Short mmCIF file of C-alpha atoms and ligand atoms in Angstrom, two decimals:
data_model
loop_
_atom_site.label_atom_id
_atom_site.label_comp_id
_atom_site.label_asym_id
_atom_site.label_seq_id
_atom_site.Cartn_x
_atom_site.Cartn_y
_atom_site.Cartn_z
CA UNK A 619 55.90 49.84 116.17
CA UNK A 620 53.26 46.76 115.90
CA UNK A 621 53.61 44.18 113.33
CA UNK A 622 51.79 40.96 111.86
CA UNK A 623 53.67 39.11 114.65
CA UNK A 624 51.76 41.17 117.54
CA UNK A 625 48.42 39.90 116.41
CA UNK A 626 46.81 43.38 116.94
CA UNK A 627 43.26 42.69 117.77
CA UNK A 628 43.62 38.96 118.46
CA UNK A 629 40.40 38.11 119.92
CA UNK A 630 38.97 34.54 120.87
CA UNK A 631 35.47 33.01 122.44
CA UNK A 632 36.98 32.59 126.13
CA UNK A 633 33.53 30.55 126.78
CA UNK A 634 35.34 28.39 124.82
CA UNK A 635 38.39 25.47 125.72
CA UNK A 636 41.34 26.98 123.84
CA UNK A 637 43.56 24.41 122.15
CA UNK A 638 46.49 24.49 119.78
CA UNK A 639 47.71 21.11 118.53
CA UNK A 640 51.39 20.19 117.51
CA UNK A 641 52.47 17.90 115.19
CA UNK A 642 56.18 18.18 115.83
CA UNK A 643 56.58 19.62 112.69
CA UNK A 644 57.42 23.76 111.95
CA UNK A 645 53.98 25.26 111.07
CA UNK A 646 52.74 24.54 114.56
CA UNK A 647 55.39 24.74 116.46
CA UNK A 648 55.80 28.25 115.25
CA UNK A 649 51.98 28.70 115.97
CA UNK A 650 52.36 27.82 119.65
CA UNK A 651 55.27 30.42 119.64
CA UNK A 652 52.88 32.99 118.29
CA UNK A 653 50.07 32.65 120.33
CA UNK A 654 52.37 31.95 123.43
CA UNK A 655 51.06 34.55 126.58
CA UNK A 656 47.95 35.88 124.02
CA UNK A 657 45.47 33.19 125.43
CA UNK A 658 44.64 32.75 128.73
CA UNK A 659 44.41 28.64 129.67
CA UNK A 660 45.56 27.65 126.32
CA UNK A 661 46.53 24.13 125.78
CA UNK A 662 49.14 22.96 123.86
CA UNK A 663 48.58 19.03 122.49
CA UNK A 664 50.39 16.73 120.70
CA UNK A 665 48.84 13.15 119.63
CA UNK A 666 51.62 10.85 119.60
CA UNK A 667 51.21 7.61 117.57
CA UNK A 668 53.83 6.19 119.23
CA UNK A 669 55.96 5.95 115.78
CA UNK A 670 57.12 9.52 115.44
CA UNK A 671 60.63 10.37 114.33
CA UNK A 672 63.08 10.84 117.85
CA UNK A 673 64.04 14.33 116.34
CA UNK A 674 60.14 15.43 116.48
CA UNK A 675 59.99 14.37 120.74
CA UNK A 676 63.20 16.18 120.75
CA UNK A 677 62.01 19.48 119.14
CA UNK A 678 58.51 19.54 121.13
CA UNK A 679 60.77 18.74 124.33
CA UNK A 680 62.66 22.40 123.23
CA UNK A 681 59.46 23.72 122.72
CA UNK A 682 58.09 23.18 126.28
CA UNK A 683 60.85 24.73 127.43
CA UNK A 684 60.44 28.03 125.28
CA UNK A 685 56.60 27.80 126.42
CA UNK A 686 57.60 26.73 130.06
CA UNK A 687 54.23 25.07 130.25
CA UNK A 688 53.62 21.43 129.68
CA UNK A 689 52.60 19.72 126.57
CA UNK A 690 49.95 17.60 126.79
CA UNK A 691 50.59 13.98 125.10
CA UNK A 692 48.32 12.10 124.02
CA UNK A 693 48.40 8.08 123.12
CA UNK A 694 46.57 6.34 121.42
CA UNK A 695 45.50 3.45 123.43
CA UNK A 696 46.30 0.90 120.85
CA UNK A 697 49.56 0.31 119.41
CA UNK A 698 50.60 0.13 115.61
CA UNK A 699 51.18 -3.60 115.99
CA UNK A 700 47.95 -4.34 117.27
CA UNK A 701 46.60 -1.98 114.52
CA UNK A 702 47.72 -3.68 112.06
CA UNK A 703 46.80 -6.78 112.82
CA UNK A 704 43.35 -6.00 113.05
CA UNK A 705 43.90 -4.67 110.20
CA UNK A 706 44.42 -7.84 108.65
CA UNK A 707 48.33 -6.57 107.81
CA UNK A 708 46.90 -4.32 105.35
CA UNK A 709 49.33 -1.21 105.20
CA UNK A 710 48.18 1.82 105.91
CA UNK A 711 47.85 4.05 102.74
CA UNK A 712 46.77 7.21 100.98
CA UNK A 713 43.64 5.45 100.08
CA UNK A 714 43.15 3.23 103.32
CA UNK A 715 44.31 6.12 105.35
CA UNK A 716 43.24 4.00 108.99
CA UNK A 717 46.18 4.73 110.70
CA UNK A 718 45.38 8.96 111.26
CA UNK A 719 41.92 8.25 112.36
CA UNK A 720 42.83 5.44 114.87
CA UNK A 721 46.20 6.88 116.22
CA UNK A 722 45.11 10.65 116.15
CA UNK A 723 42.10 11.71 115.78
CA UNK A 724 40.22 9.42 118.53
CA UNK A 725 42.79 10.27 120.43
CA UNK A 726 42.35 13.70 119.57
CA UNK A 727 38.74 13.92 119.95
CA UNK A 728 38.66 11.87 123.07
CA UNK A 729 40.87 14.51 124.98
CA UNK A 730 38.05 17.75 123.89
CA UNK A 731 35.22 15.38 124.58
CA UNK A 732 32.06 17.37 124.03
CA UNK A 733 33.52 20.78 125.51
CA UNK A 734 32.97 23.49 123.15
CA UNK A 735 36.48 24.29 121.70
CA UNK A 736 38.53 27.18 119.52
CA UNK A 737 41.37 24.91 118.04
CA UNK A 738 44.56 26.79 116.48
CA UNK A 739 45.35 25.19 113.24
CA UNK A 740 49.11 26.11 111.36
CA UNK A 741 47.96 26.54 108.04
CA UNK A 742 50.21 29.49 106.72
CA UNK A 743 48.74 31.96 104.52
CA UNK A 744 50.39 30.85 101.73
CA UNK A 745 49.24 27.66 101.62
CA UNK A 746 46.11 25.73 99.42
CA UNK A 747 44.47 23.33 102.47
CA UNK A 748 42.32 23.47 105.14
CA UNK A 749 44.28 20.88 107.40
CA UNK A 750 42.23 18.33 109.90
CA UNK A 751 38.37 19.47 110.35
CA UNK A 752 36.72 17.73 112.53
CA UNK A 753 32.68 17.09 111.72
CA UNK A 754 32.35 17.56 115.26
CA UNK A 755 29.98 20.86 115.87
CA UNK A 756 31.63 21.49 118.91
CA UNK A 757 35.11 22.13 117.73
CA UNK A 758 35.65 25.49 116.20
CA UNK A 759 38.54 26.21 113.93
CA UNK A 760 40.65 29.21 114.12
CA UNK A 761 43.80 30.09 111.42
CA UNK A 762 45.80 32.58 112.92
CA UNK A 763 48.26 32.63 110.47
CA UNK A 764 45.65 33.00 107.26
CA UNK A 765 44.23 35.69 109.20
CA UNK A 766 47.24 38.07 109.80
CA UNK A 767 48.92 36.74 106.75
CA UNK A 768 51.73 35.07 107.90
CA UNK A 769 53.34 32.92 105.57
CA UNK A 770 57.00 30.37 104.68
CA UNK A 771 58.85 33.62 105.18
CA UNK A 772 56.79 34.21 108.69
CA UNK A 773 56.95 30.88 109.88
CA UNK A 774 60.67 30.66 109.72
CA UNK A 775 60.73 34.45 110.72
CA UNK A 776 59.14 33.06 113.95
CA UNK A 777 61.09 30.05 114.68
CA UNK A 778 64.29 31.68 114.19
CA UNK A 779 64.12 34.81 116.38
CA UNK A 780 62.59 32.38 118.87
CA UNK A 781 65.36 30.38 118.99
CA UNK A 782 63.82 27.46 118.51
CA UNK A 783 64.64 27.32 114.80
CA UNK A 784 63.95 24.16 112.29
CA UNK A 785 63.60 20.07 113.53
CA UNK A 786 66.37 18.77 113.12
CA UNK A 787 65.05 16.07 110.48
CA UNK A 788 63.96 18.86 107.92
CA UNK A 789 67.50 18.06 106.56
CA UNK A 790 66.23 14.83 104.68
CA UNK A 791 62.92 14.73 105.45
CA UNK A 792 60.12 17.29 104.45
CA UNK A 793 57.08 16.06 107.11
CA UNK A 794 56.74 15.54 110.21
CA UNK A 795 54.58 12.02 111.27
CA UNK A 796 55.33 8.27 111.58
CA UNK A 797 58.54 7.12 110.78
CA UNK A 798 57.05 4.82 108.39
CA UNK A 799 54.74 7.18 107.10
CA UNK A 800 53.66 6.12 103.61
CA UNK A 801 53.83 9.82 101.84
CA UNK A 802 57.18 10.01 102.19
CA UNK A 803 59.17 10.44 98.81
CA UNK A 804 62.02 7.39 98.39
CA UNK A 805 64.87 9.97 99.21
CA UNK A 806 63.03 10.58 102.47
CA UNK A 807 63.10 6.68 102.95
CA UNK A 808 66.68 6.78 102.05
CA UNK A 809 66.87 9.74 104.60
CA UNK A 810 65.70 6.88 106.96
CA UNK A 811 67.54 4.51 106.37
CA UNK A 812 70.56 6.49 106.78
CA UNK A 813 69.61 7.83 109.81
CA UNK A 814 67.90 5.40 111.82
CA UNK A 815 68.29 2.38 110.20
CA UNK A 816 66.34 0.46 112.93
CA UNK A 817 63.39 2.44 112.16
CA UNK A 818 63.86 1.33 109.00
CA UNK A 819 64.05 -2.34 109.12
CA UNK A 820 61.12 -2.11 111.40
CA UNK A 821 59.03 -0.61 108.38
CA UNK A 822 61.06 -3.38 106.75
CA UNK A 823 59.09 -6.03 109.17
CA UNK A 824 55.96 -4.28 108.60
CA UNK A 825 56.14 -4.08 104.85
CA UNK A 826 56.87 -8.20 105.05
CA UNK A 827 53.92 -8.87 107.29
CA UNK A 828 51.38 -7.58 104.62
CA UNK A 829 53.41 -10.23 102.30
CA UNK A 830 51.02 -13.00 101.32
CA UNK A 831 52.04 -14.17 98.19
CA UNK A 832 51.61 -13.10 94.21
CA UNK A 833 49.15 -10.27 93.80
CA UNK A 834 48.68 -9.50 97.45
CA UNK A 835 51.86 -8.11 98.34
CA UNK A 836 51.27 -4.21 100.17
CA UNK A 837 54.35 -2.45 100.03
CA UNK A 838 54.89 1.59 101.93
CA UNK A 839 55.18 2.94 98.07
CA UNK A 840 53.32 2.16 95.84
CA UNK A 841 55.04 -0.60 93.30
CA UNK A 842 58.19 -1.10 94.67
CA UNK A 843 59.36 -2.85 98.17
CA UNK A 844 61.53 -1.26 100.39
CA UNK A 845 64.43 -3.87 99.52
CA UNK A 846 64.35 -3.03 96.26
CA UNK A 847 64.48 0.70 96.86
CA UNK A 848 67.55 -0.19 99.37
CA UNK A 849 69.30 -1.47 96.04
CA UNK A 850 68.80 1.60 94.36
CA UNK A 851 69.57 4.02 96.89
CA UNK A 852 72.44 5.42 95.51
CA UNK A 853 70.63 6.05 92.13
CA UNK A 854 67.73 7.90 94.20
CA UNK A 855 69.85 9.78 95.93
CA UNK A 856 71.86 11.13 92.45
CA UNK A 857 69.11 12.21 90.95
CA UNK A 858 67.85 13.85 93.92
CA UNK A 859 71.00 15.64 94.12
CA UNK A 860 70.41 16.77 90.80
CA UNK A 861 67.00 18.13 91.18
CA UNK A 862 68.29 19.95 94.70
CA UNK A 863 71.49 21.87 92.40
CA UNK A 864 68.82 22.74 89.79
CA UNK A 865 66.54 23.93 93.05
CA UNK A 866 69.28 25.87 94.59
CA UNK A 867 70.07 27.53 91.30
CA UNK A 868 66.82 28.84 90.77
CA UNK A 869 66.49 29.71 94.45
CA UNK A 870 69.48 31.97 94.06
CA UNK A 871 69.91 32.51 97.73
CA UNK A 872 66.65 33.35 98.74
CA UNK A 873 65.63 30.24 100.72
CA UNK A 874 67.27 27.52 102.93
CA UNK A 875 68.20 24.38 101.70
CA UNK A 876 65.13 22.83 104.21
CA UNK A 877 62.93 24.49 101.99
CA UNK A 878 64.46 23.84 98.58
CA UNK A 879 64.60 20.23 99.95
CA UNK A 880 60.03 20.29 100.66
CA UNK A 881 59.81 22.18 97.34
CA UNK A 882 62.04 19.39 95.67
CA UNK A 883 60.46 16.45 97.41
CA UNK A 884 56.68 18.22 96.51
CA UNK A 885 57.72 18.45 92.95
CA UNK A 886 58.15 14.69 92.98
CA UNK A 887 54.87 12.71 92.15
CA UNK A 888 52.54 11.88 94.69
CA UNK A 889 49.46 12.48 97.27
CA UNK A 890 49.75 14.84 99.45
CA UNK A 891 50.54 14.53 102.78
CA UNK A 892 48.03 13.53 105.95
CA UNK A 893 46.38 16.65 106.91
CA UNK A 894 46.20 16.55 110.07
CA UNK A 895 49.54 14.35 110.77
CA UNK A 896 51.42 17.41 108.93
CA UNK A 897 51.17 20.80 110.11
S1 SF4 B 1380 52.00 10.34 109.74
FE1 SF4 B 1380 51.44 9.07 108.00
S2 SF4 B 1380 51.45 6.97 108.81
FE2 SF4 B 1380 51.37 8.36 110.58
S3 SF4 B 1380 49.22 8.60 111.07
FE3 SF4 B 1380 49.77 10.26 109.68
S4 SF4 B 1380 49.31 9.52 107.58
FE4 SF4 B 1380 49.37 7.75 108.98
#
């Protein structure tokens, strides 16, 4: 008996480079599982900016290994450092959002070069977004899982009788990206902290550099430094625990706590995440 998960009928433009980006997060790894022996030549990418979270290299690393085909990395051929310093120190932020185009998307878009592509995109059915689309004519997006209808449910459907289940950070964090990655909620920065504090002094260091006195001082969220947050981490993380017990309550069983933790850290005010950084 077929199901959703088949992808009865899958067709694709084989005059056409095939390509299915990672982010190291769940929607695309469970993508690549999907589409895994349906495509001929496809390519499986991931653009590292050279900040991601160690749990995300460890997930794609058990992800080639389900595959059993290499994943391509890409890097972009500057580093944060030097970013940011020609950046004049100026953070990266939801409104000066430099880093994504100059640690993925060249890197992204240097890679296809001017070959006609299809490229896979993890947006699930449920979901409100388009993701990353590139102006360039030559790239061609494709959303498997908005065309069979695959959804939350799906996705983890997919990851778990796979084997390769959640990353391991979707316990206190609800994206993938940079470790310093301004949309993260302050429990997620607690989440940091906690669990690799170096990362977090070096967002520390970063967060310093942009420092230049009264009324030009850039901090990773918006109005408050991440020293000060440090002093209130115990009060962020109460009343995060809070909103999680009201969560699983209302969740009465019917979802994991990774996803009661994303709903709960969604709820909280803020932009939405990078879409192309986040799938
Ligand atoms: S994950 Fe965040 S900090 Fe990193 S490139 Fe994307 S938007 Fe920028």
């Amino acid at each position: 008996m077929s199901n959703i998960f088949d992808l009865k009928n899958f067709s694709y433009d084989p005059s056409r480079r095939q390509i299915c980006p990672l982010s190291g997060g769940k929607d695309s790894t469970a993508l690549a599982i999907l589409l895994k022996g349906k495509i001929p030549n496809l390519e499986y990418v991931f653009t590292d900016t050279g900040a991601e979270l160690p749990e995300a290299y460890e997930y794609l690393d058990k992800l080639e290994a389900f595959l059993g085909q290499p994943i391509v990395r890409l890097n972009s051929d500057k580093t944060f450092d030097f970013l940011l310093q020609k950046h004049g120190n100026y953070l990266p932020s939801a409104r000066a959002r430099w880093c994504t185009a100059e640690m993925k998307i060249k890197s992204y878009e240097r890679y296809i070069g001017d070959d006609l592509i299809e490229s896979y995109v993890g947006i699930r059915a449920d979901e409100n977004r388009e993701g990353y689309i590139s102006d360039k004519p030559n790239i061609s997006p494709r959303y498997p899982f908005k065309e069979y209808g695959i959804d939350l449910a799906g996705v983890n459907q997919i990851l778990e009788d796979s084997g390769i289940g959640m990353p391991k950070y979707y316990e206190w964090r609800s994206r993938s990206g940079c470790y310093f990655c301004f949309f993260q909620r302050q429990i997620e920065w607690v989440g940091l902290k906690e669990r690799h504090p170096d990362l977090f002094e070096k967002a520390k260091e970063y967060e310093k550099r942009g420092y230049v006195g009264e009324g030009r001082n850039f901090t990773w969220v918006n109005g408050t430094s991440l020293e000060e947050m440090e002093a209130r981490s115990e009060e962020i993380k109460q009343k995060h625990e809070e909103k999680m017990e009201k969560a699983r309550i209302k969740a009465c069983g019917k979802k994991d706590l990774s996803d009661i933790f994303t709903d709960v850290v969604n709820d909280d005010d803020g932009e939405d995440a990078c879409l192309i950084c986040d799938l």
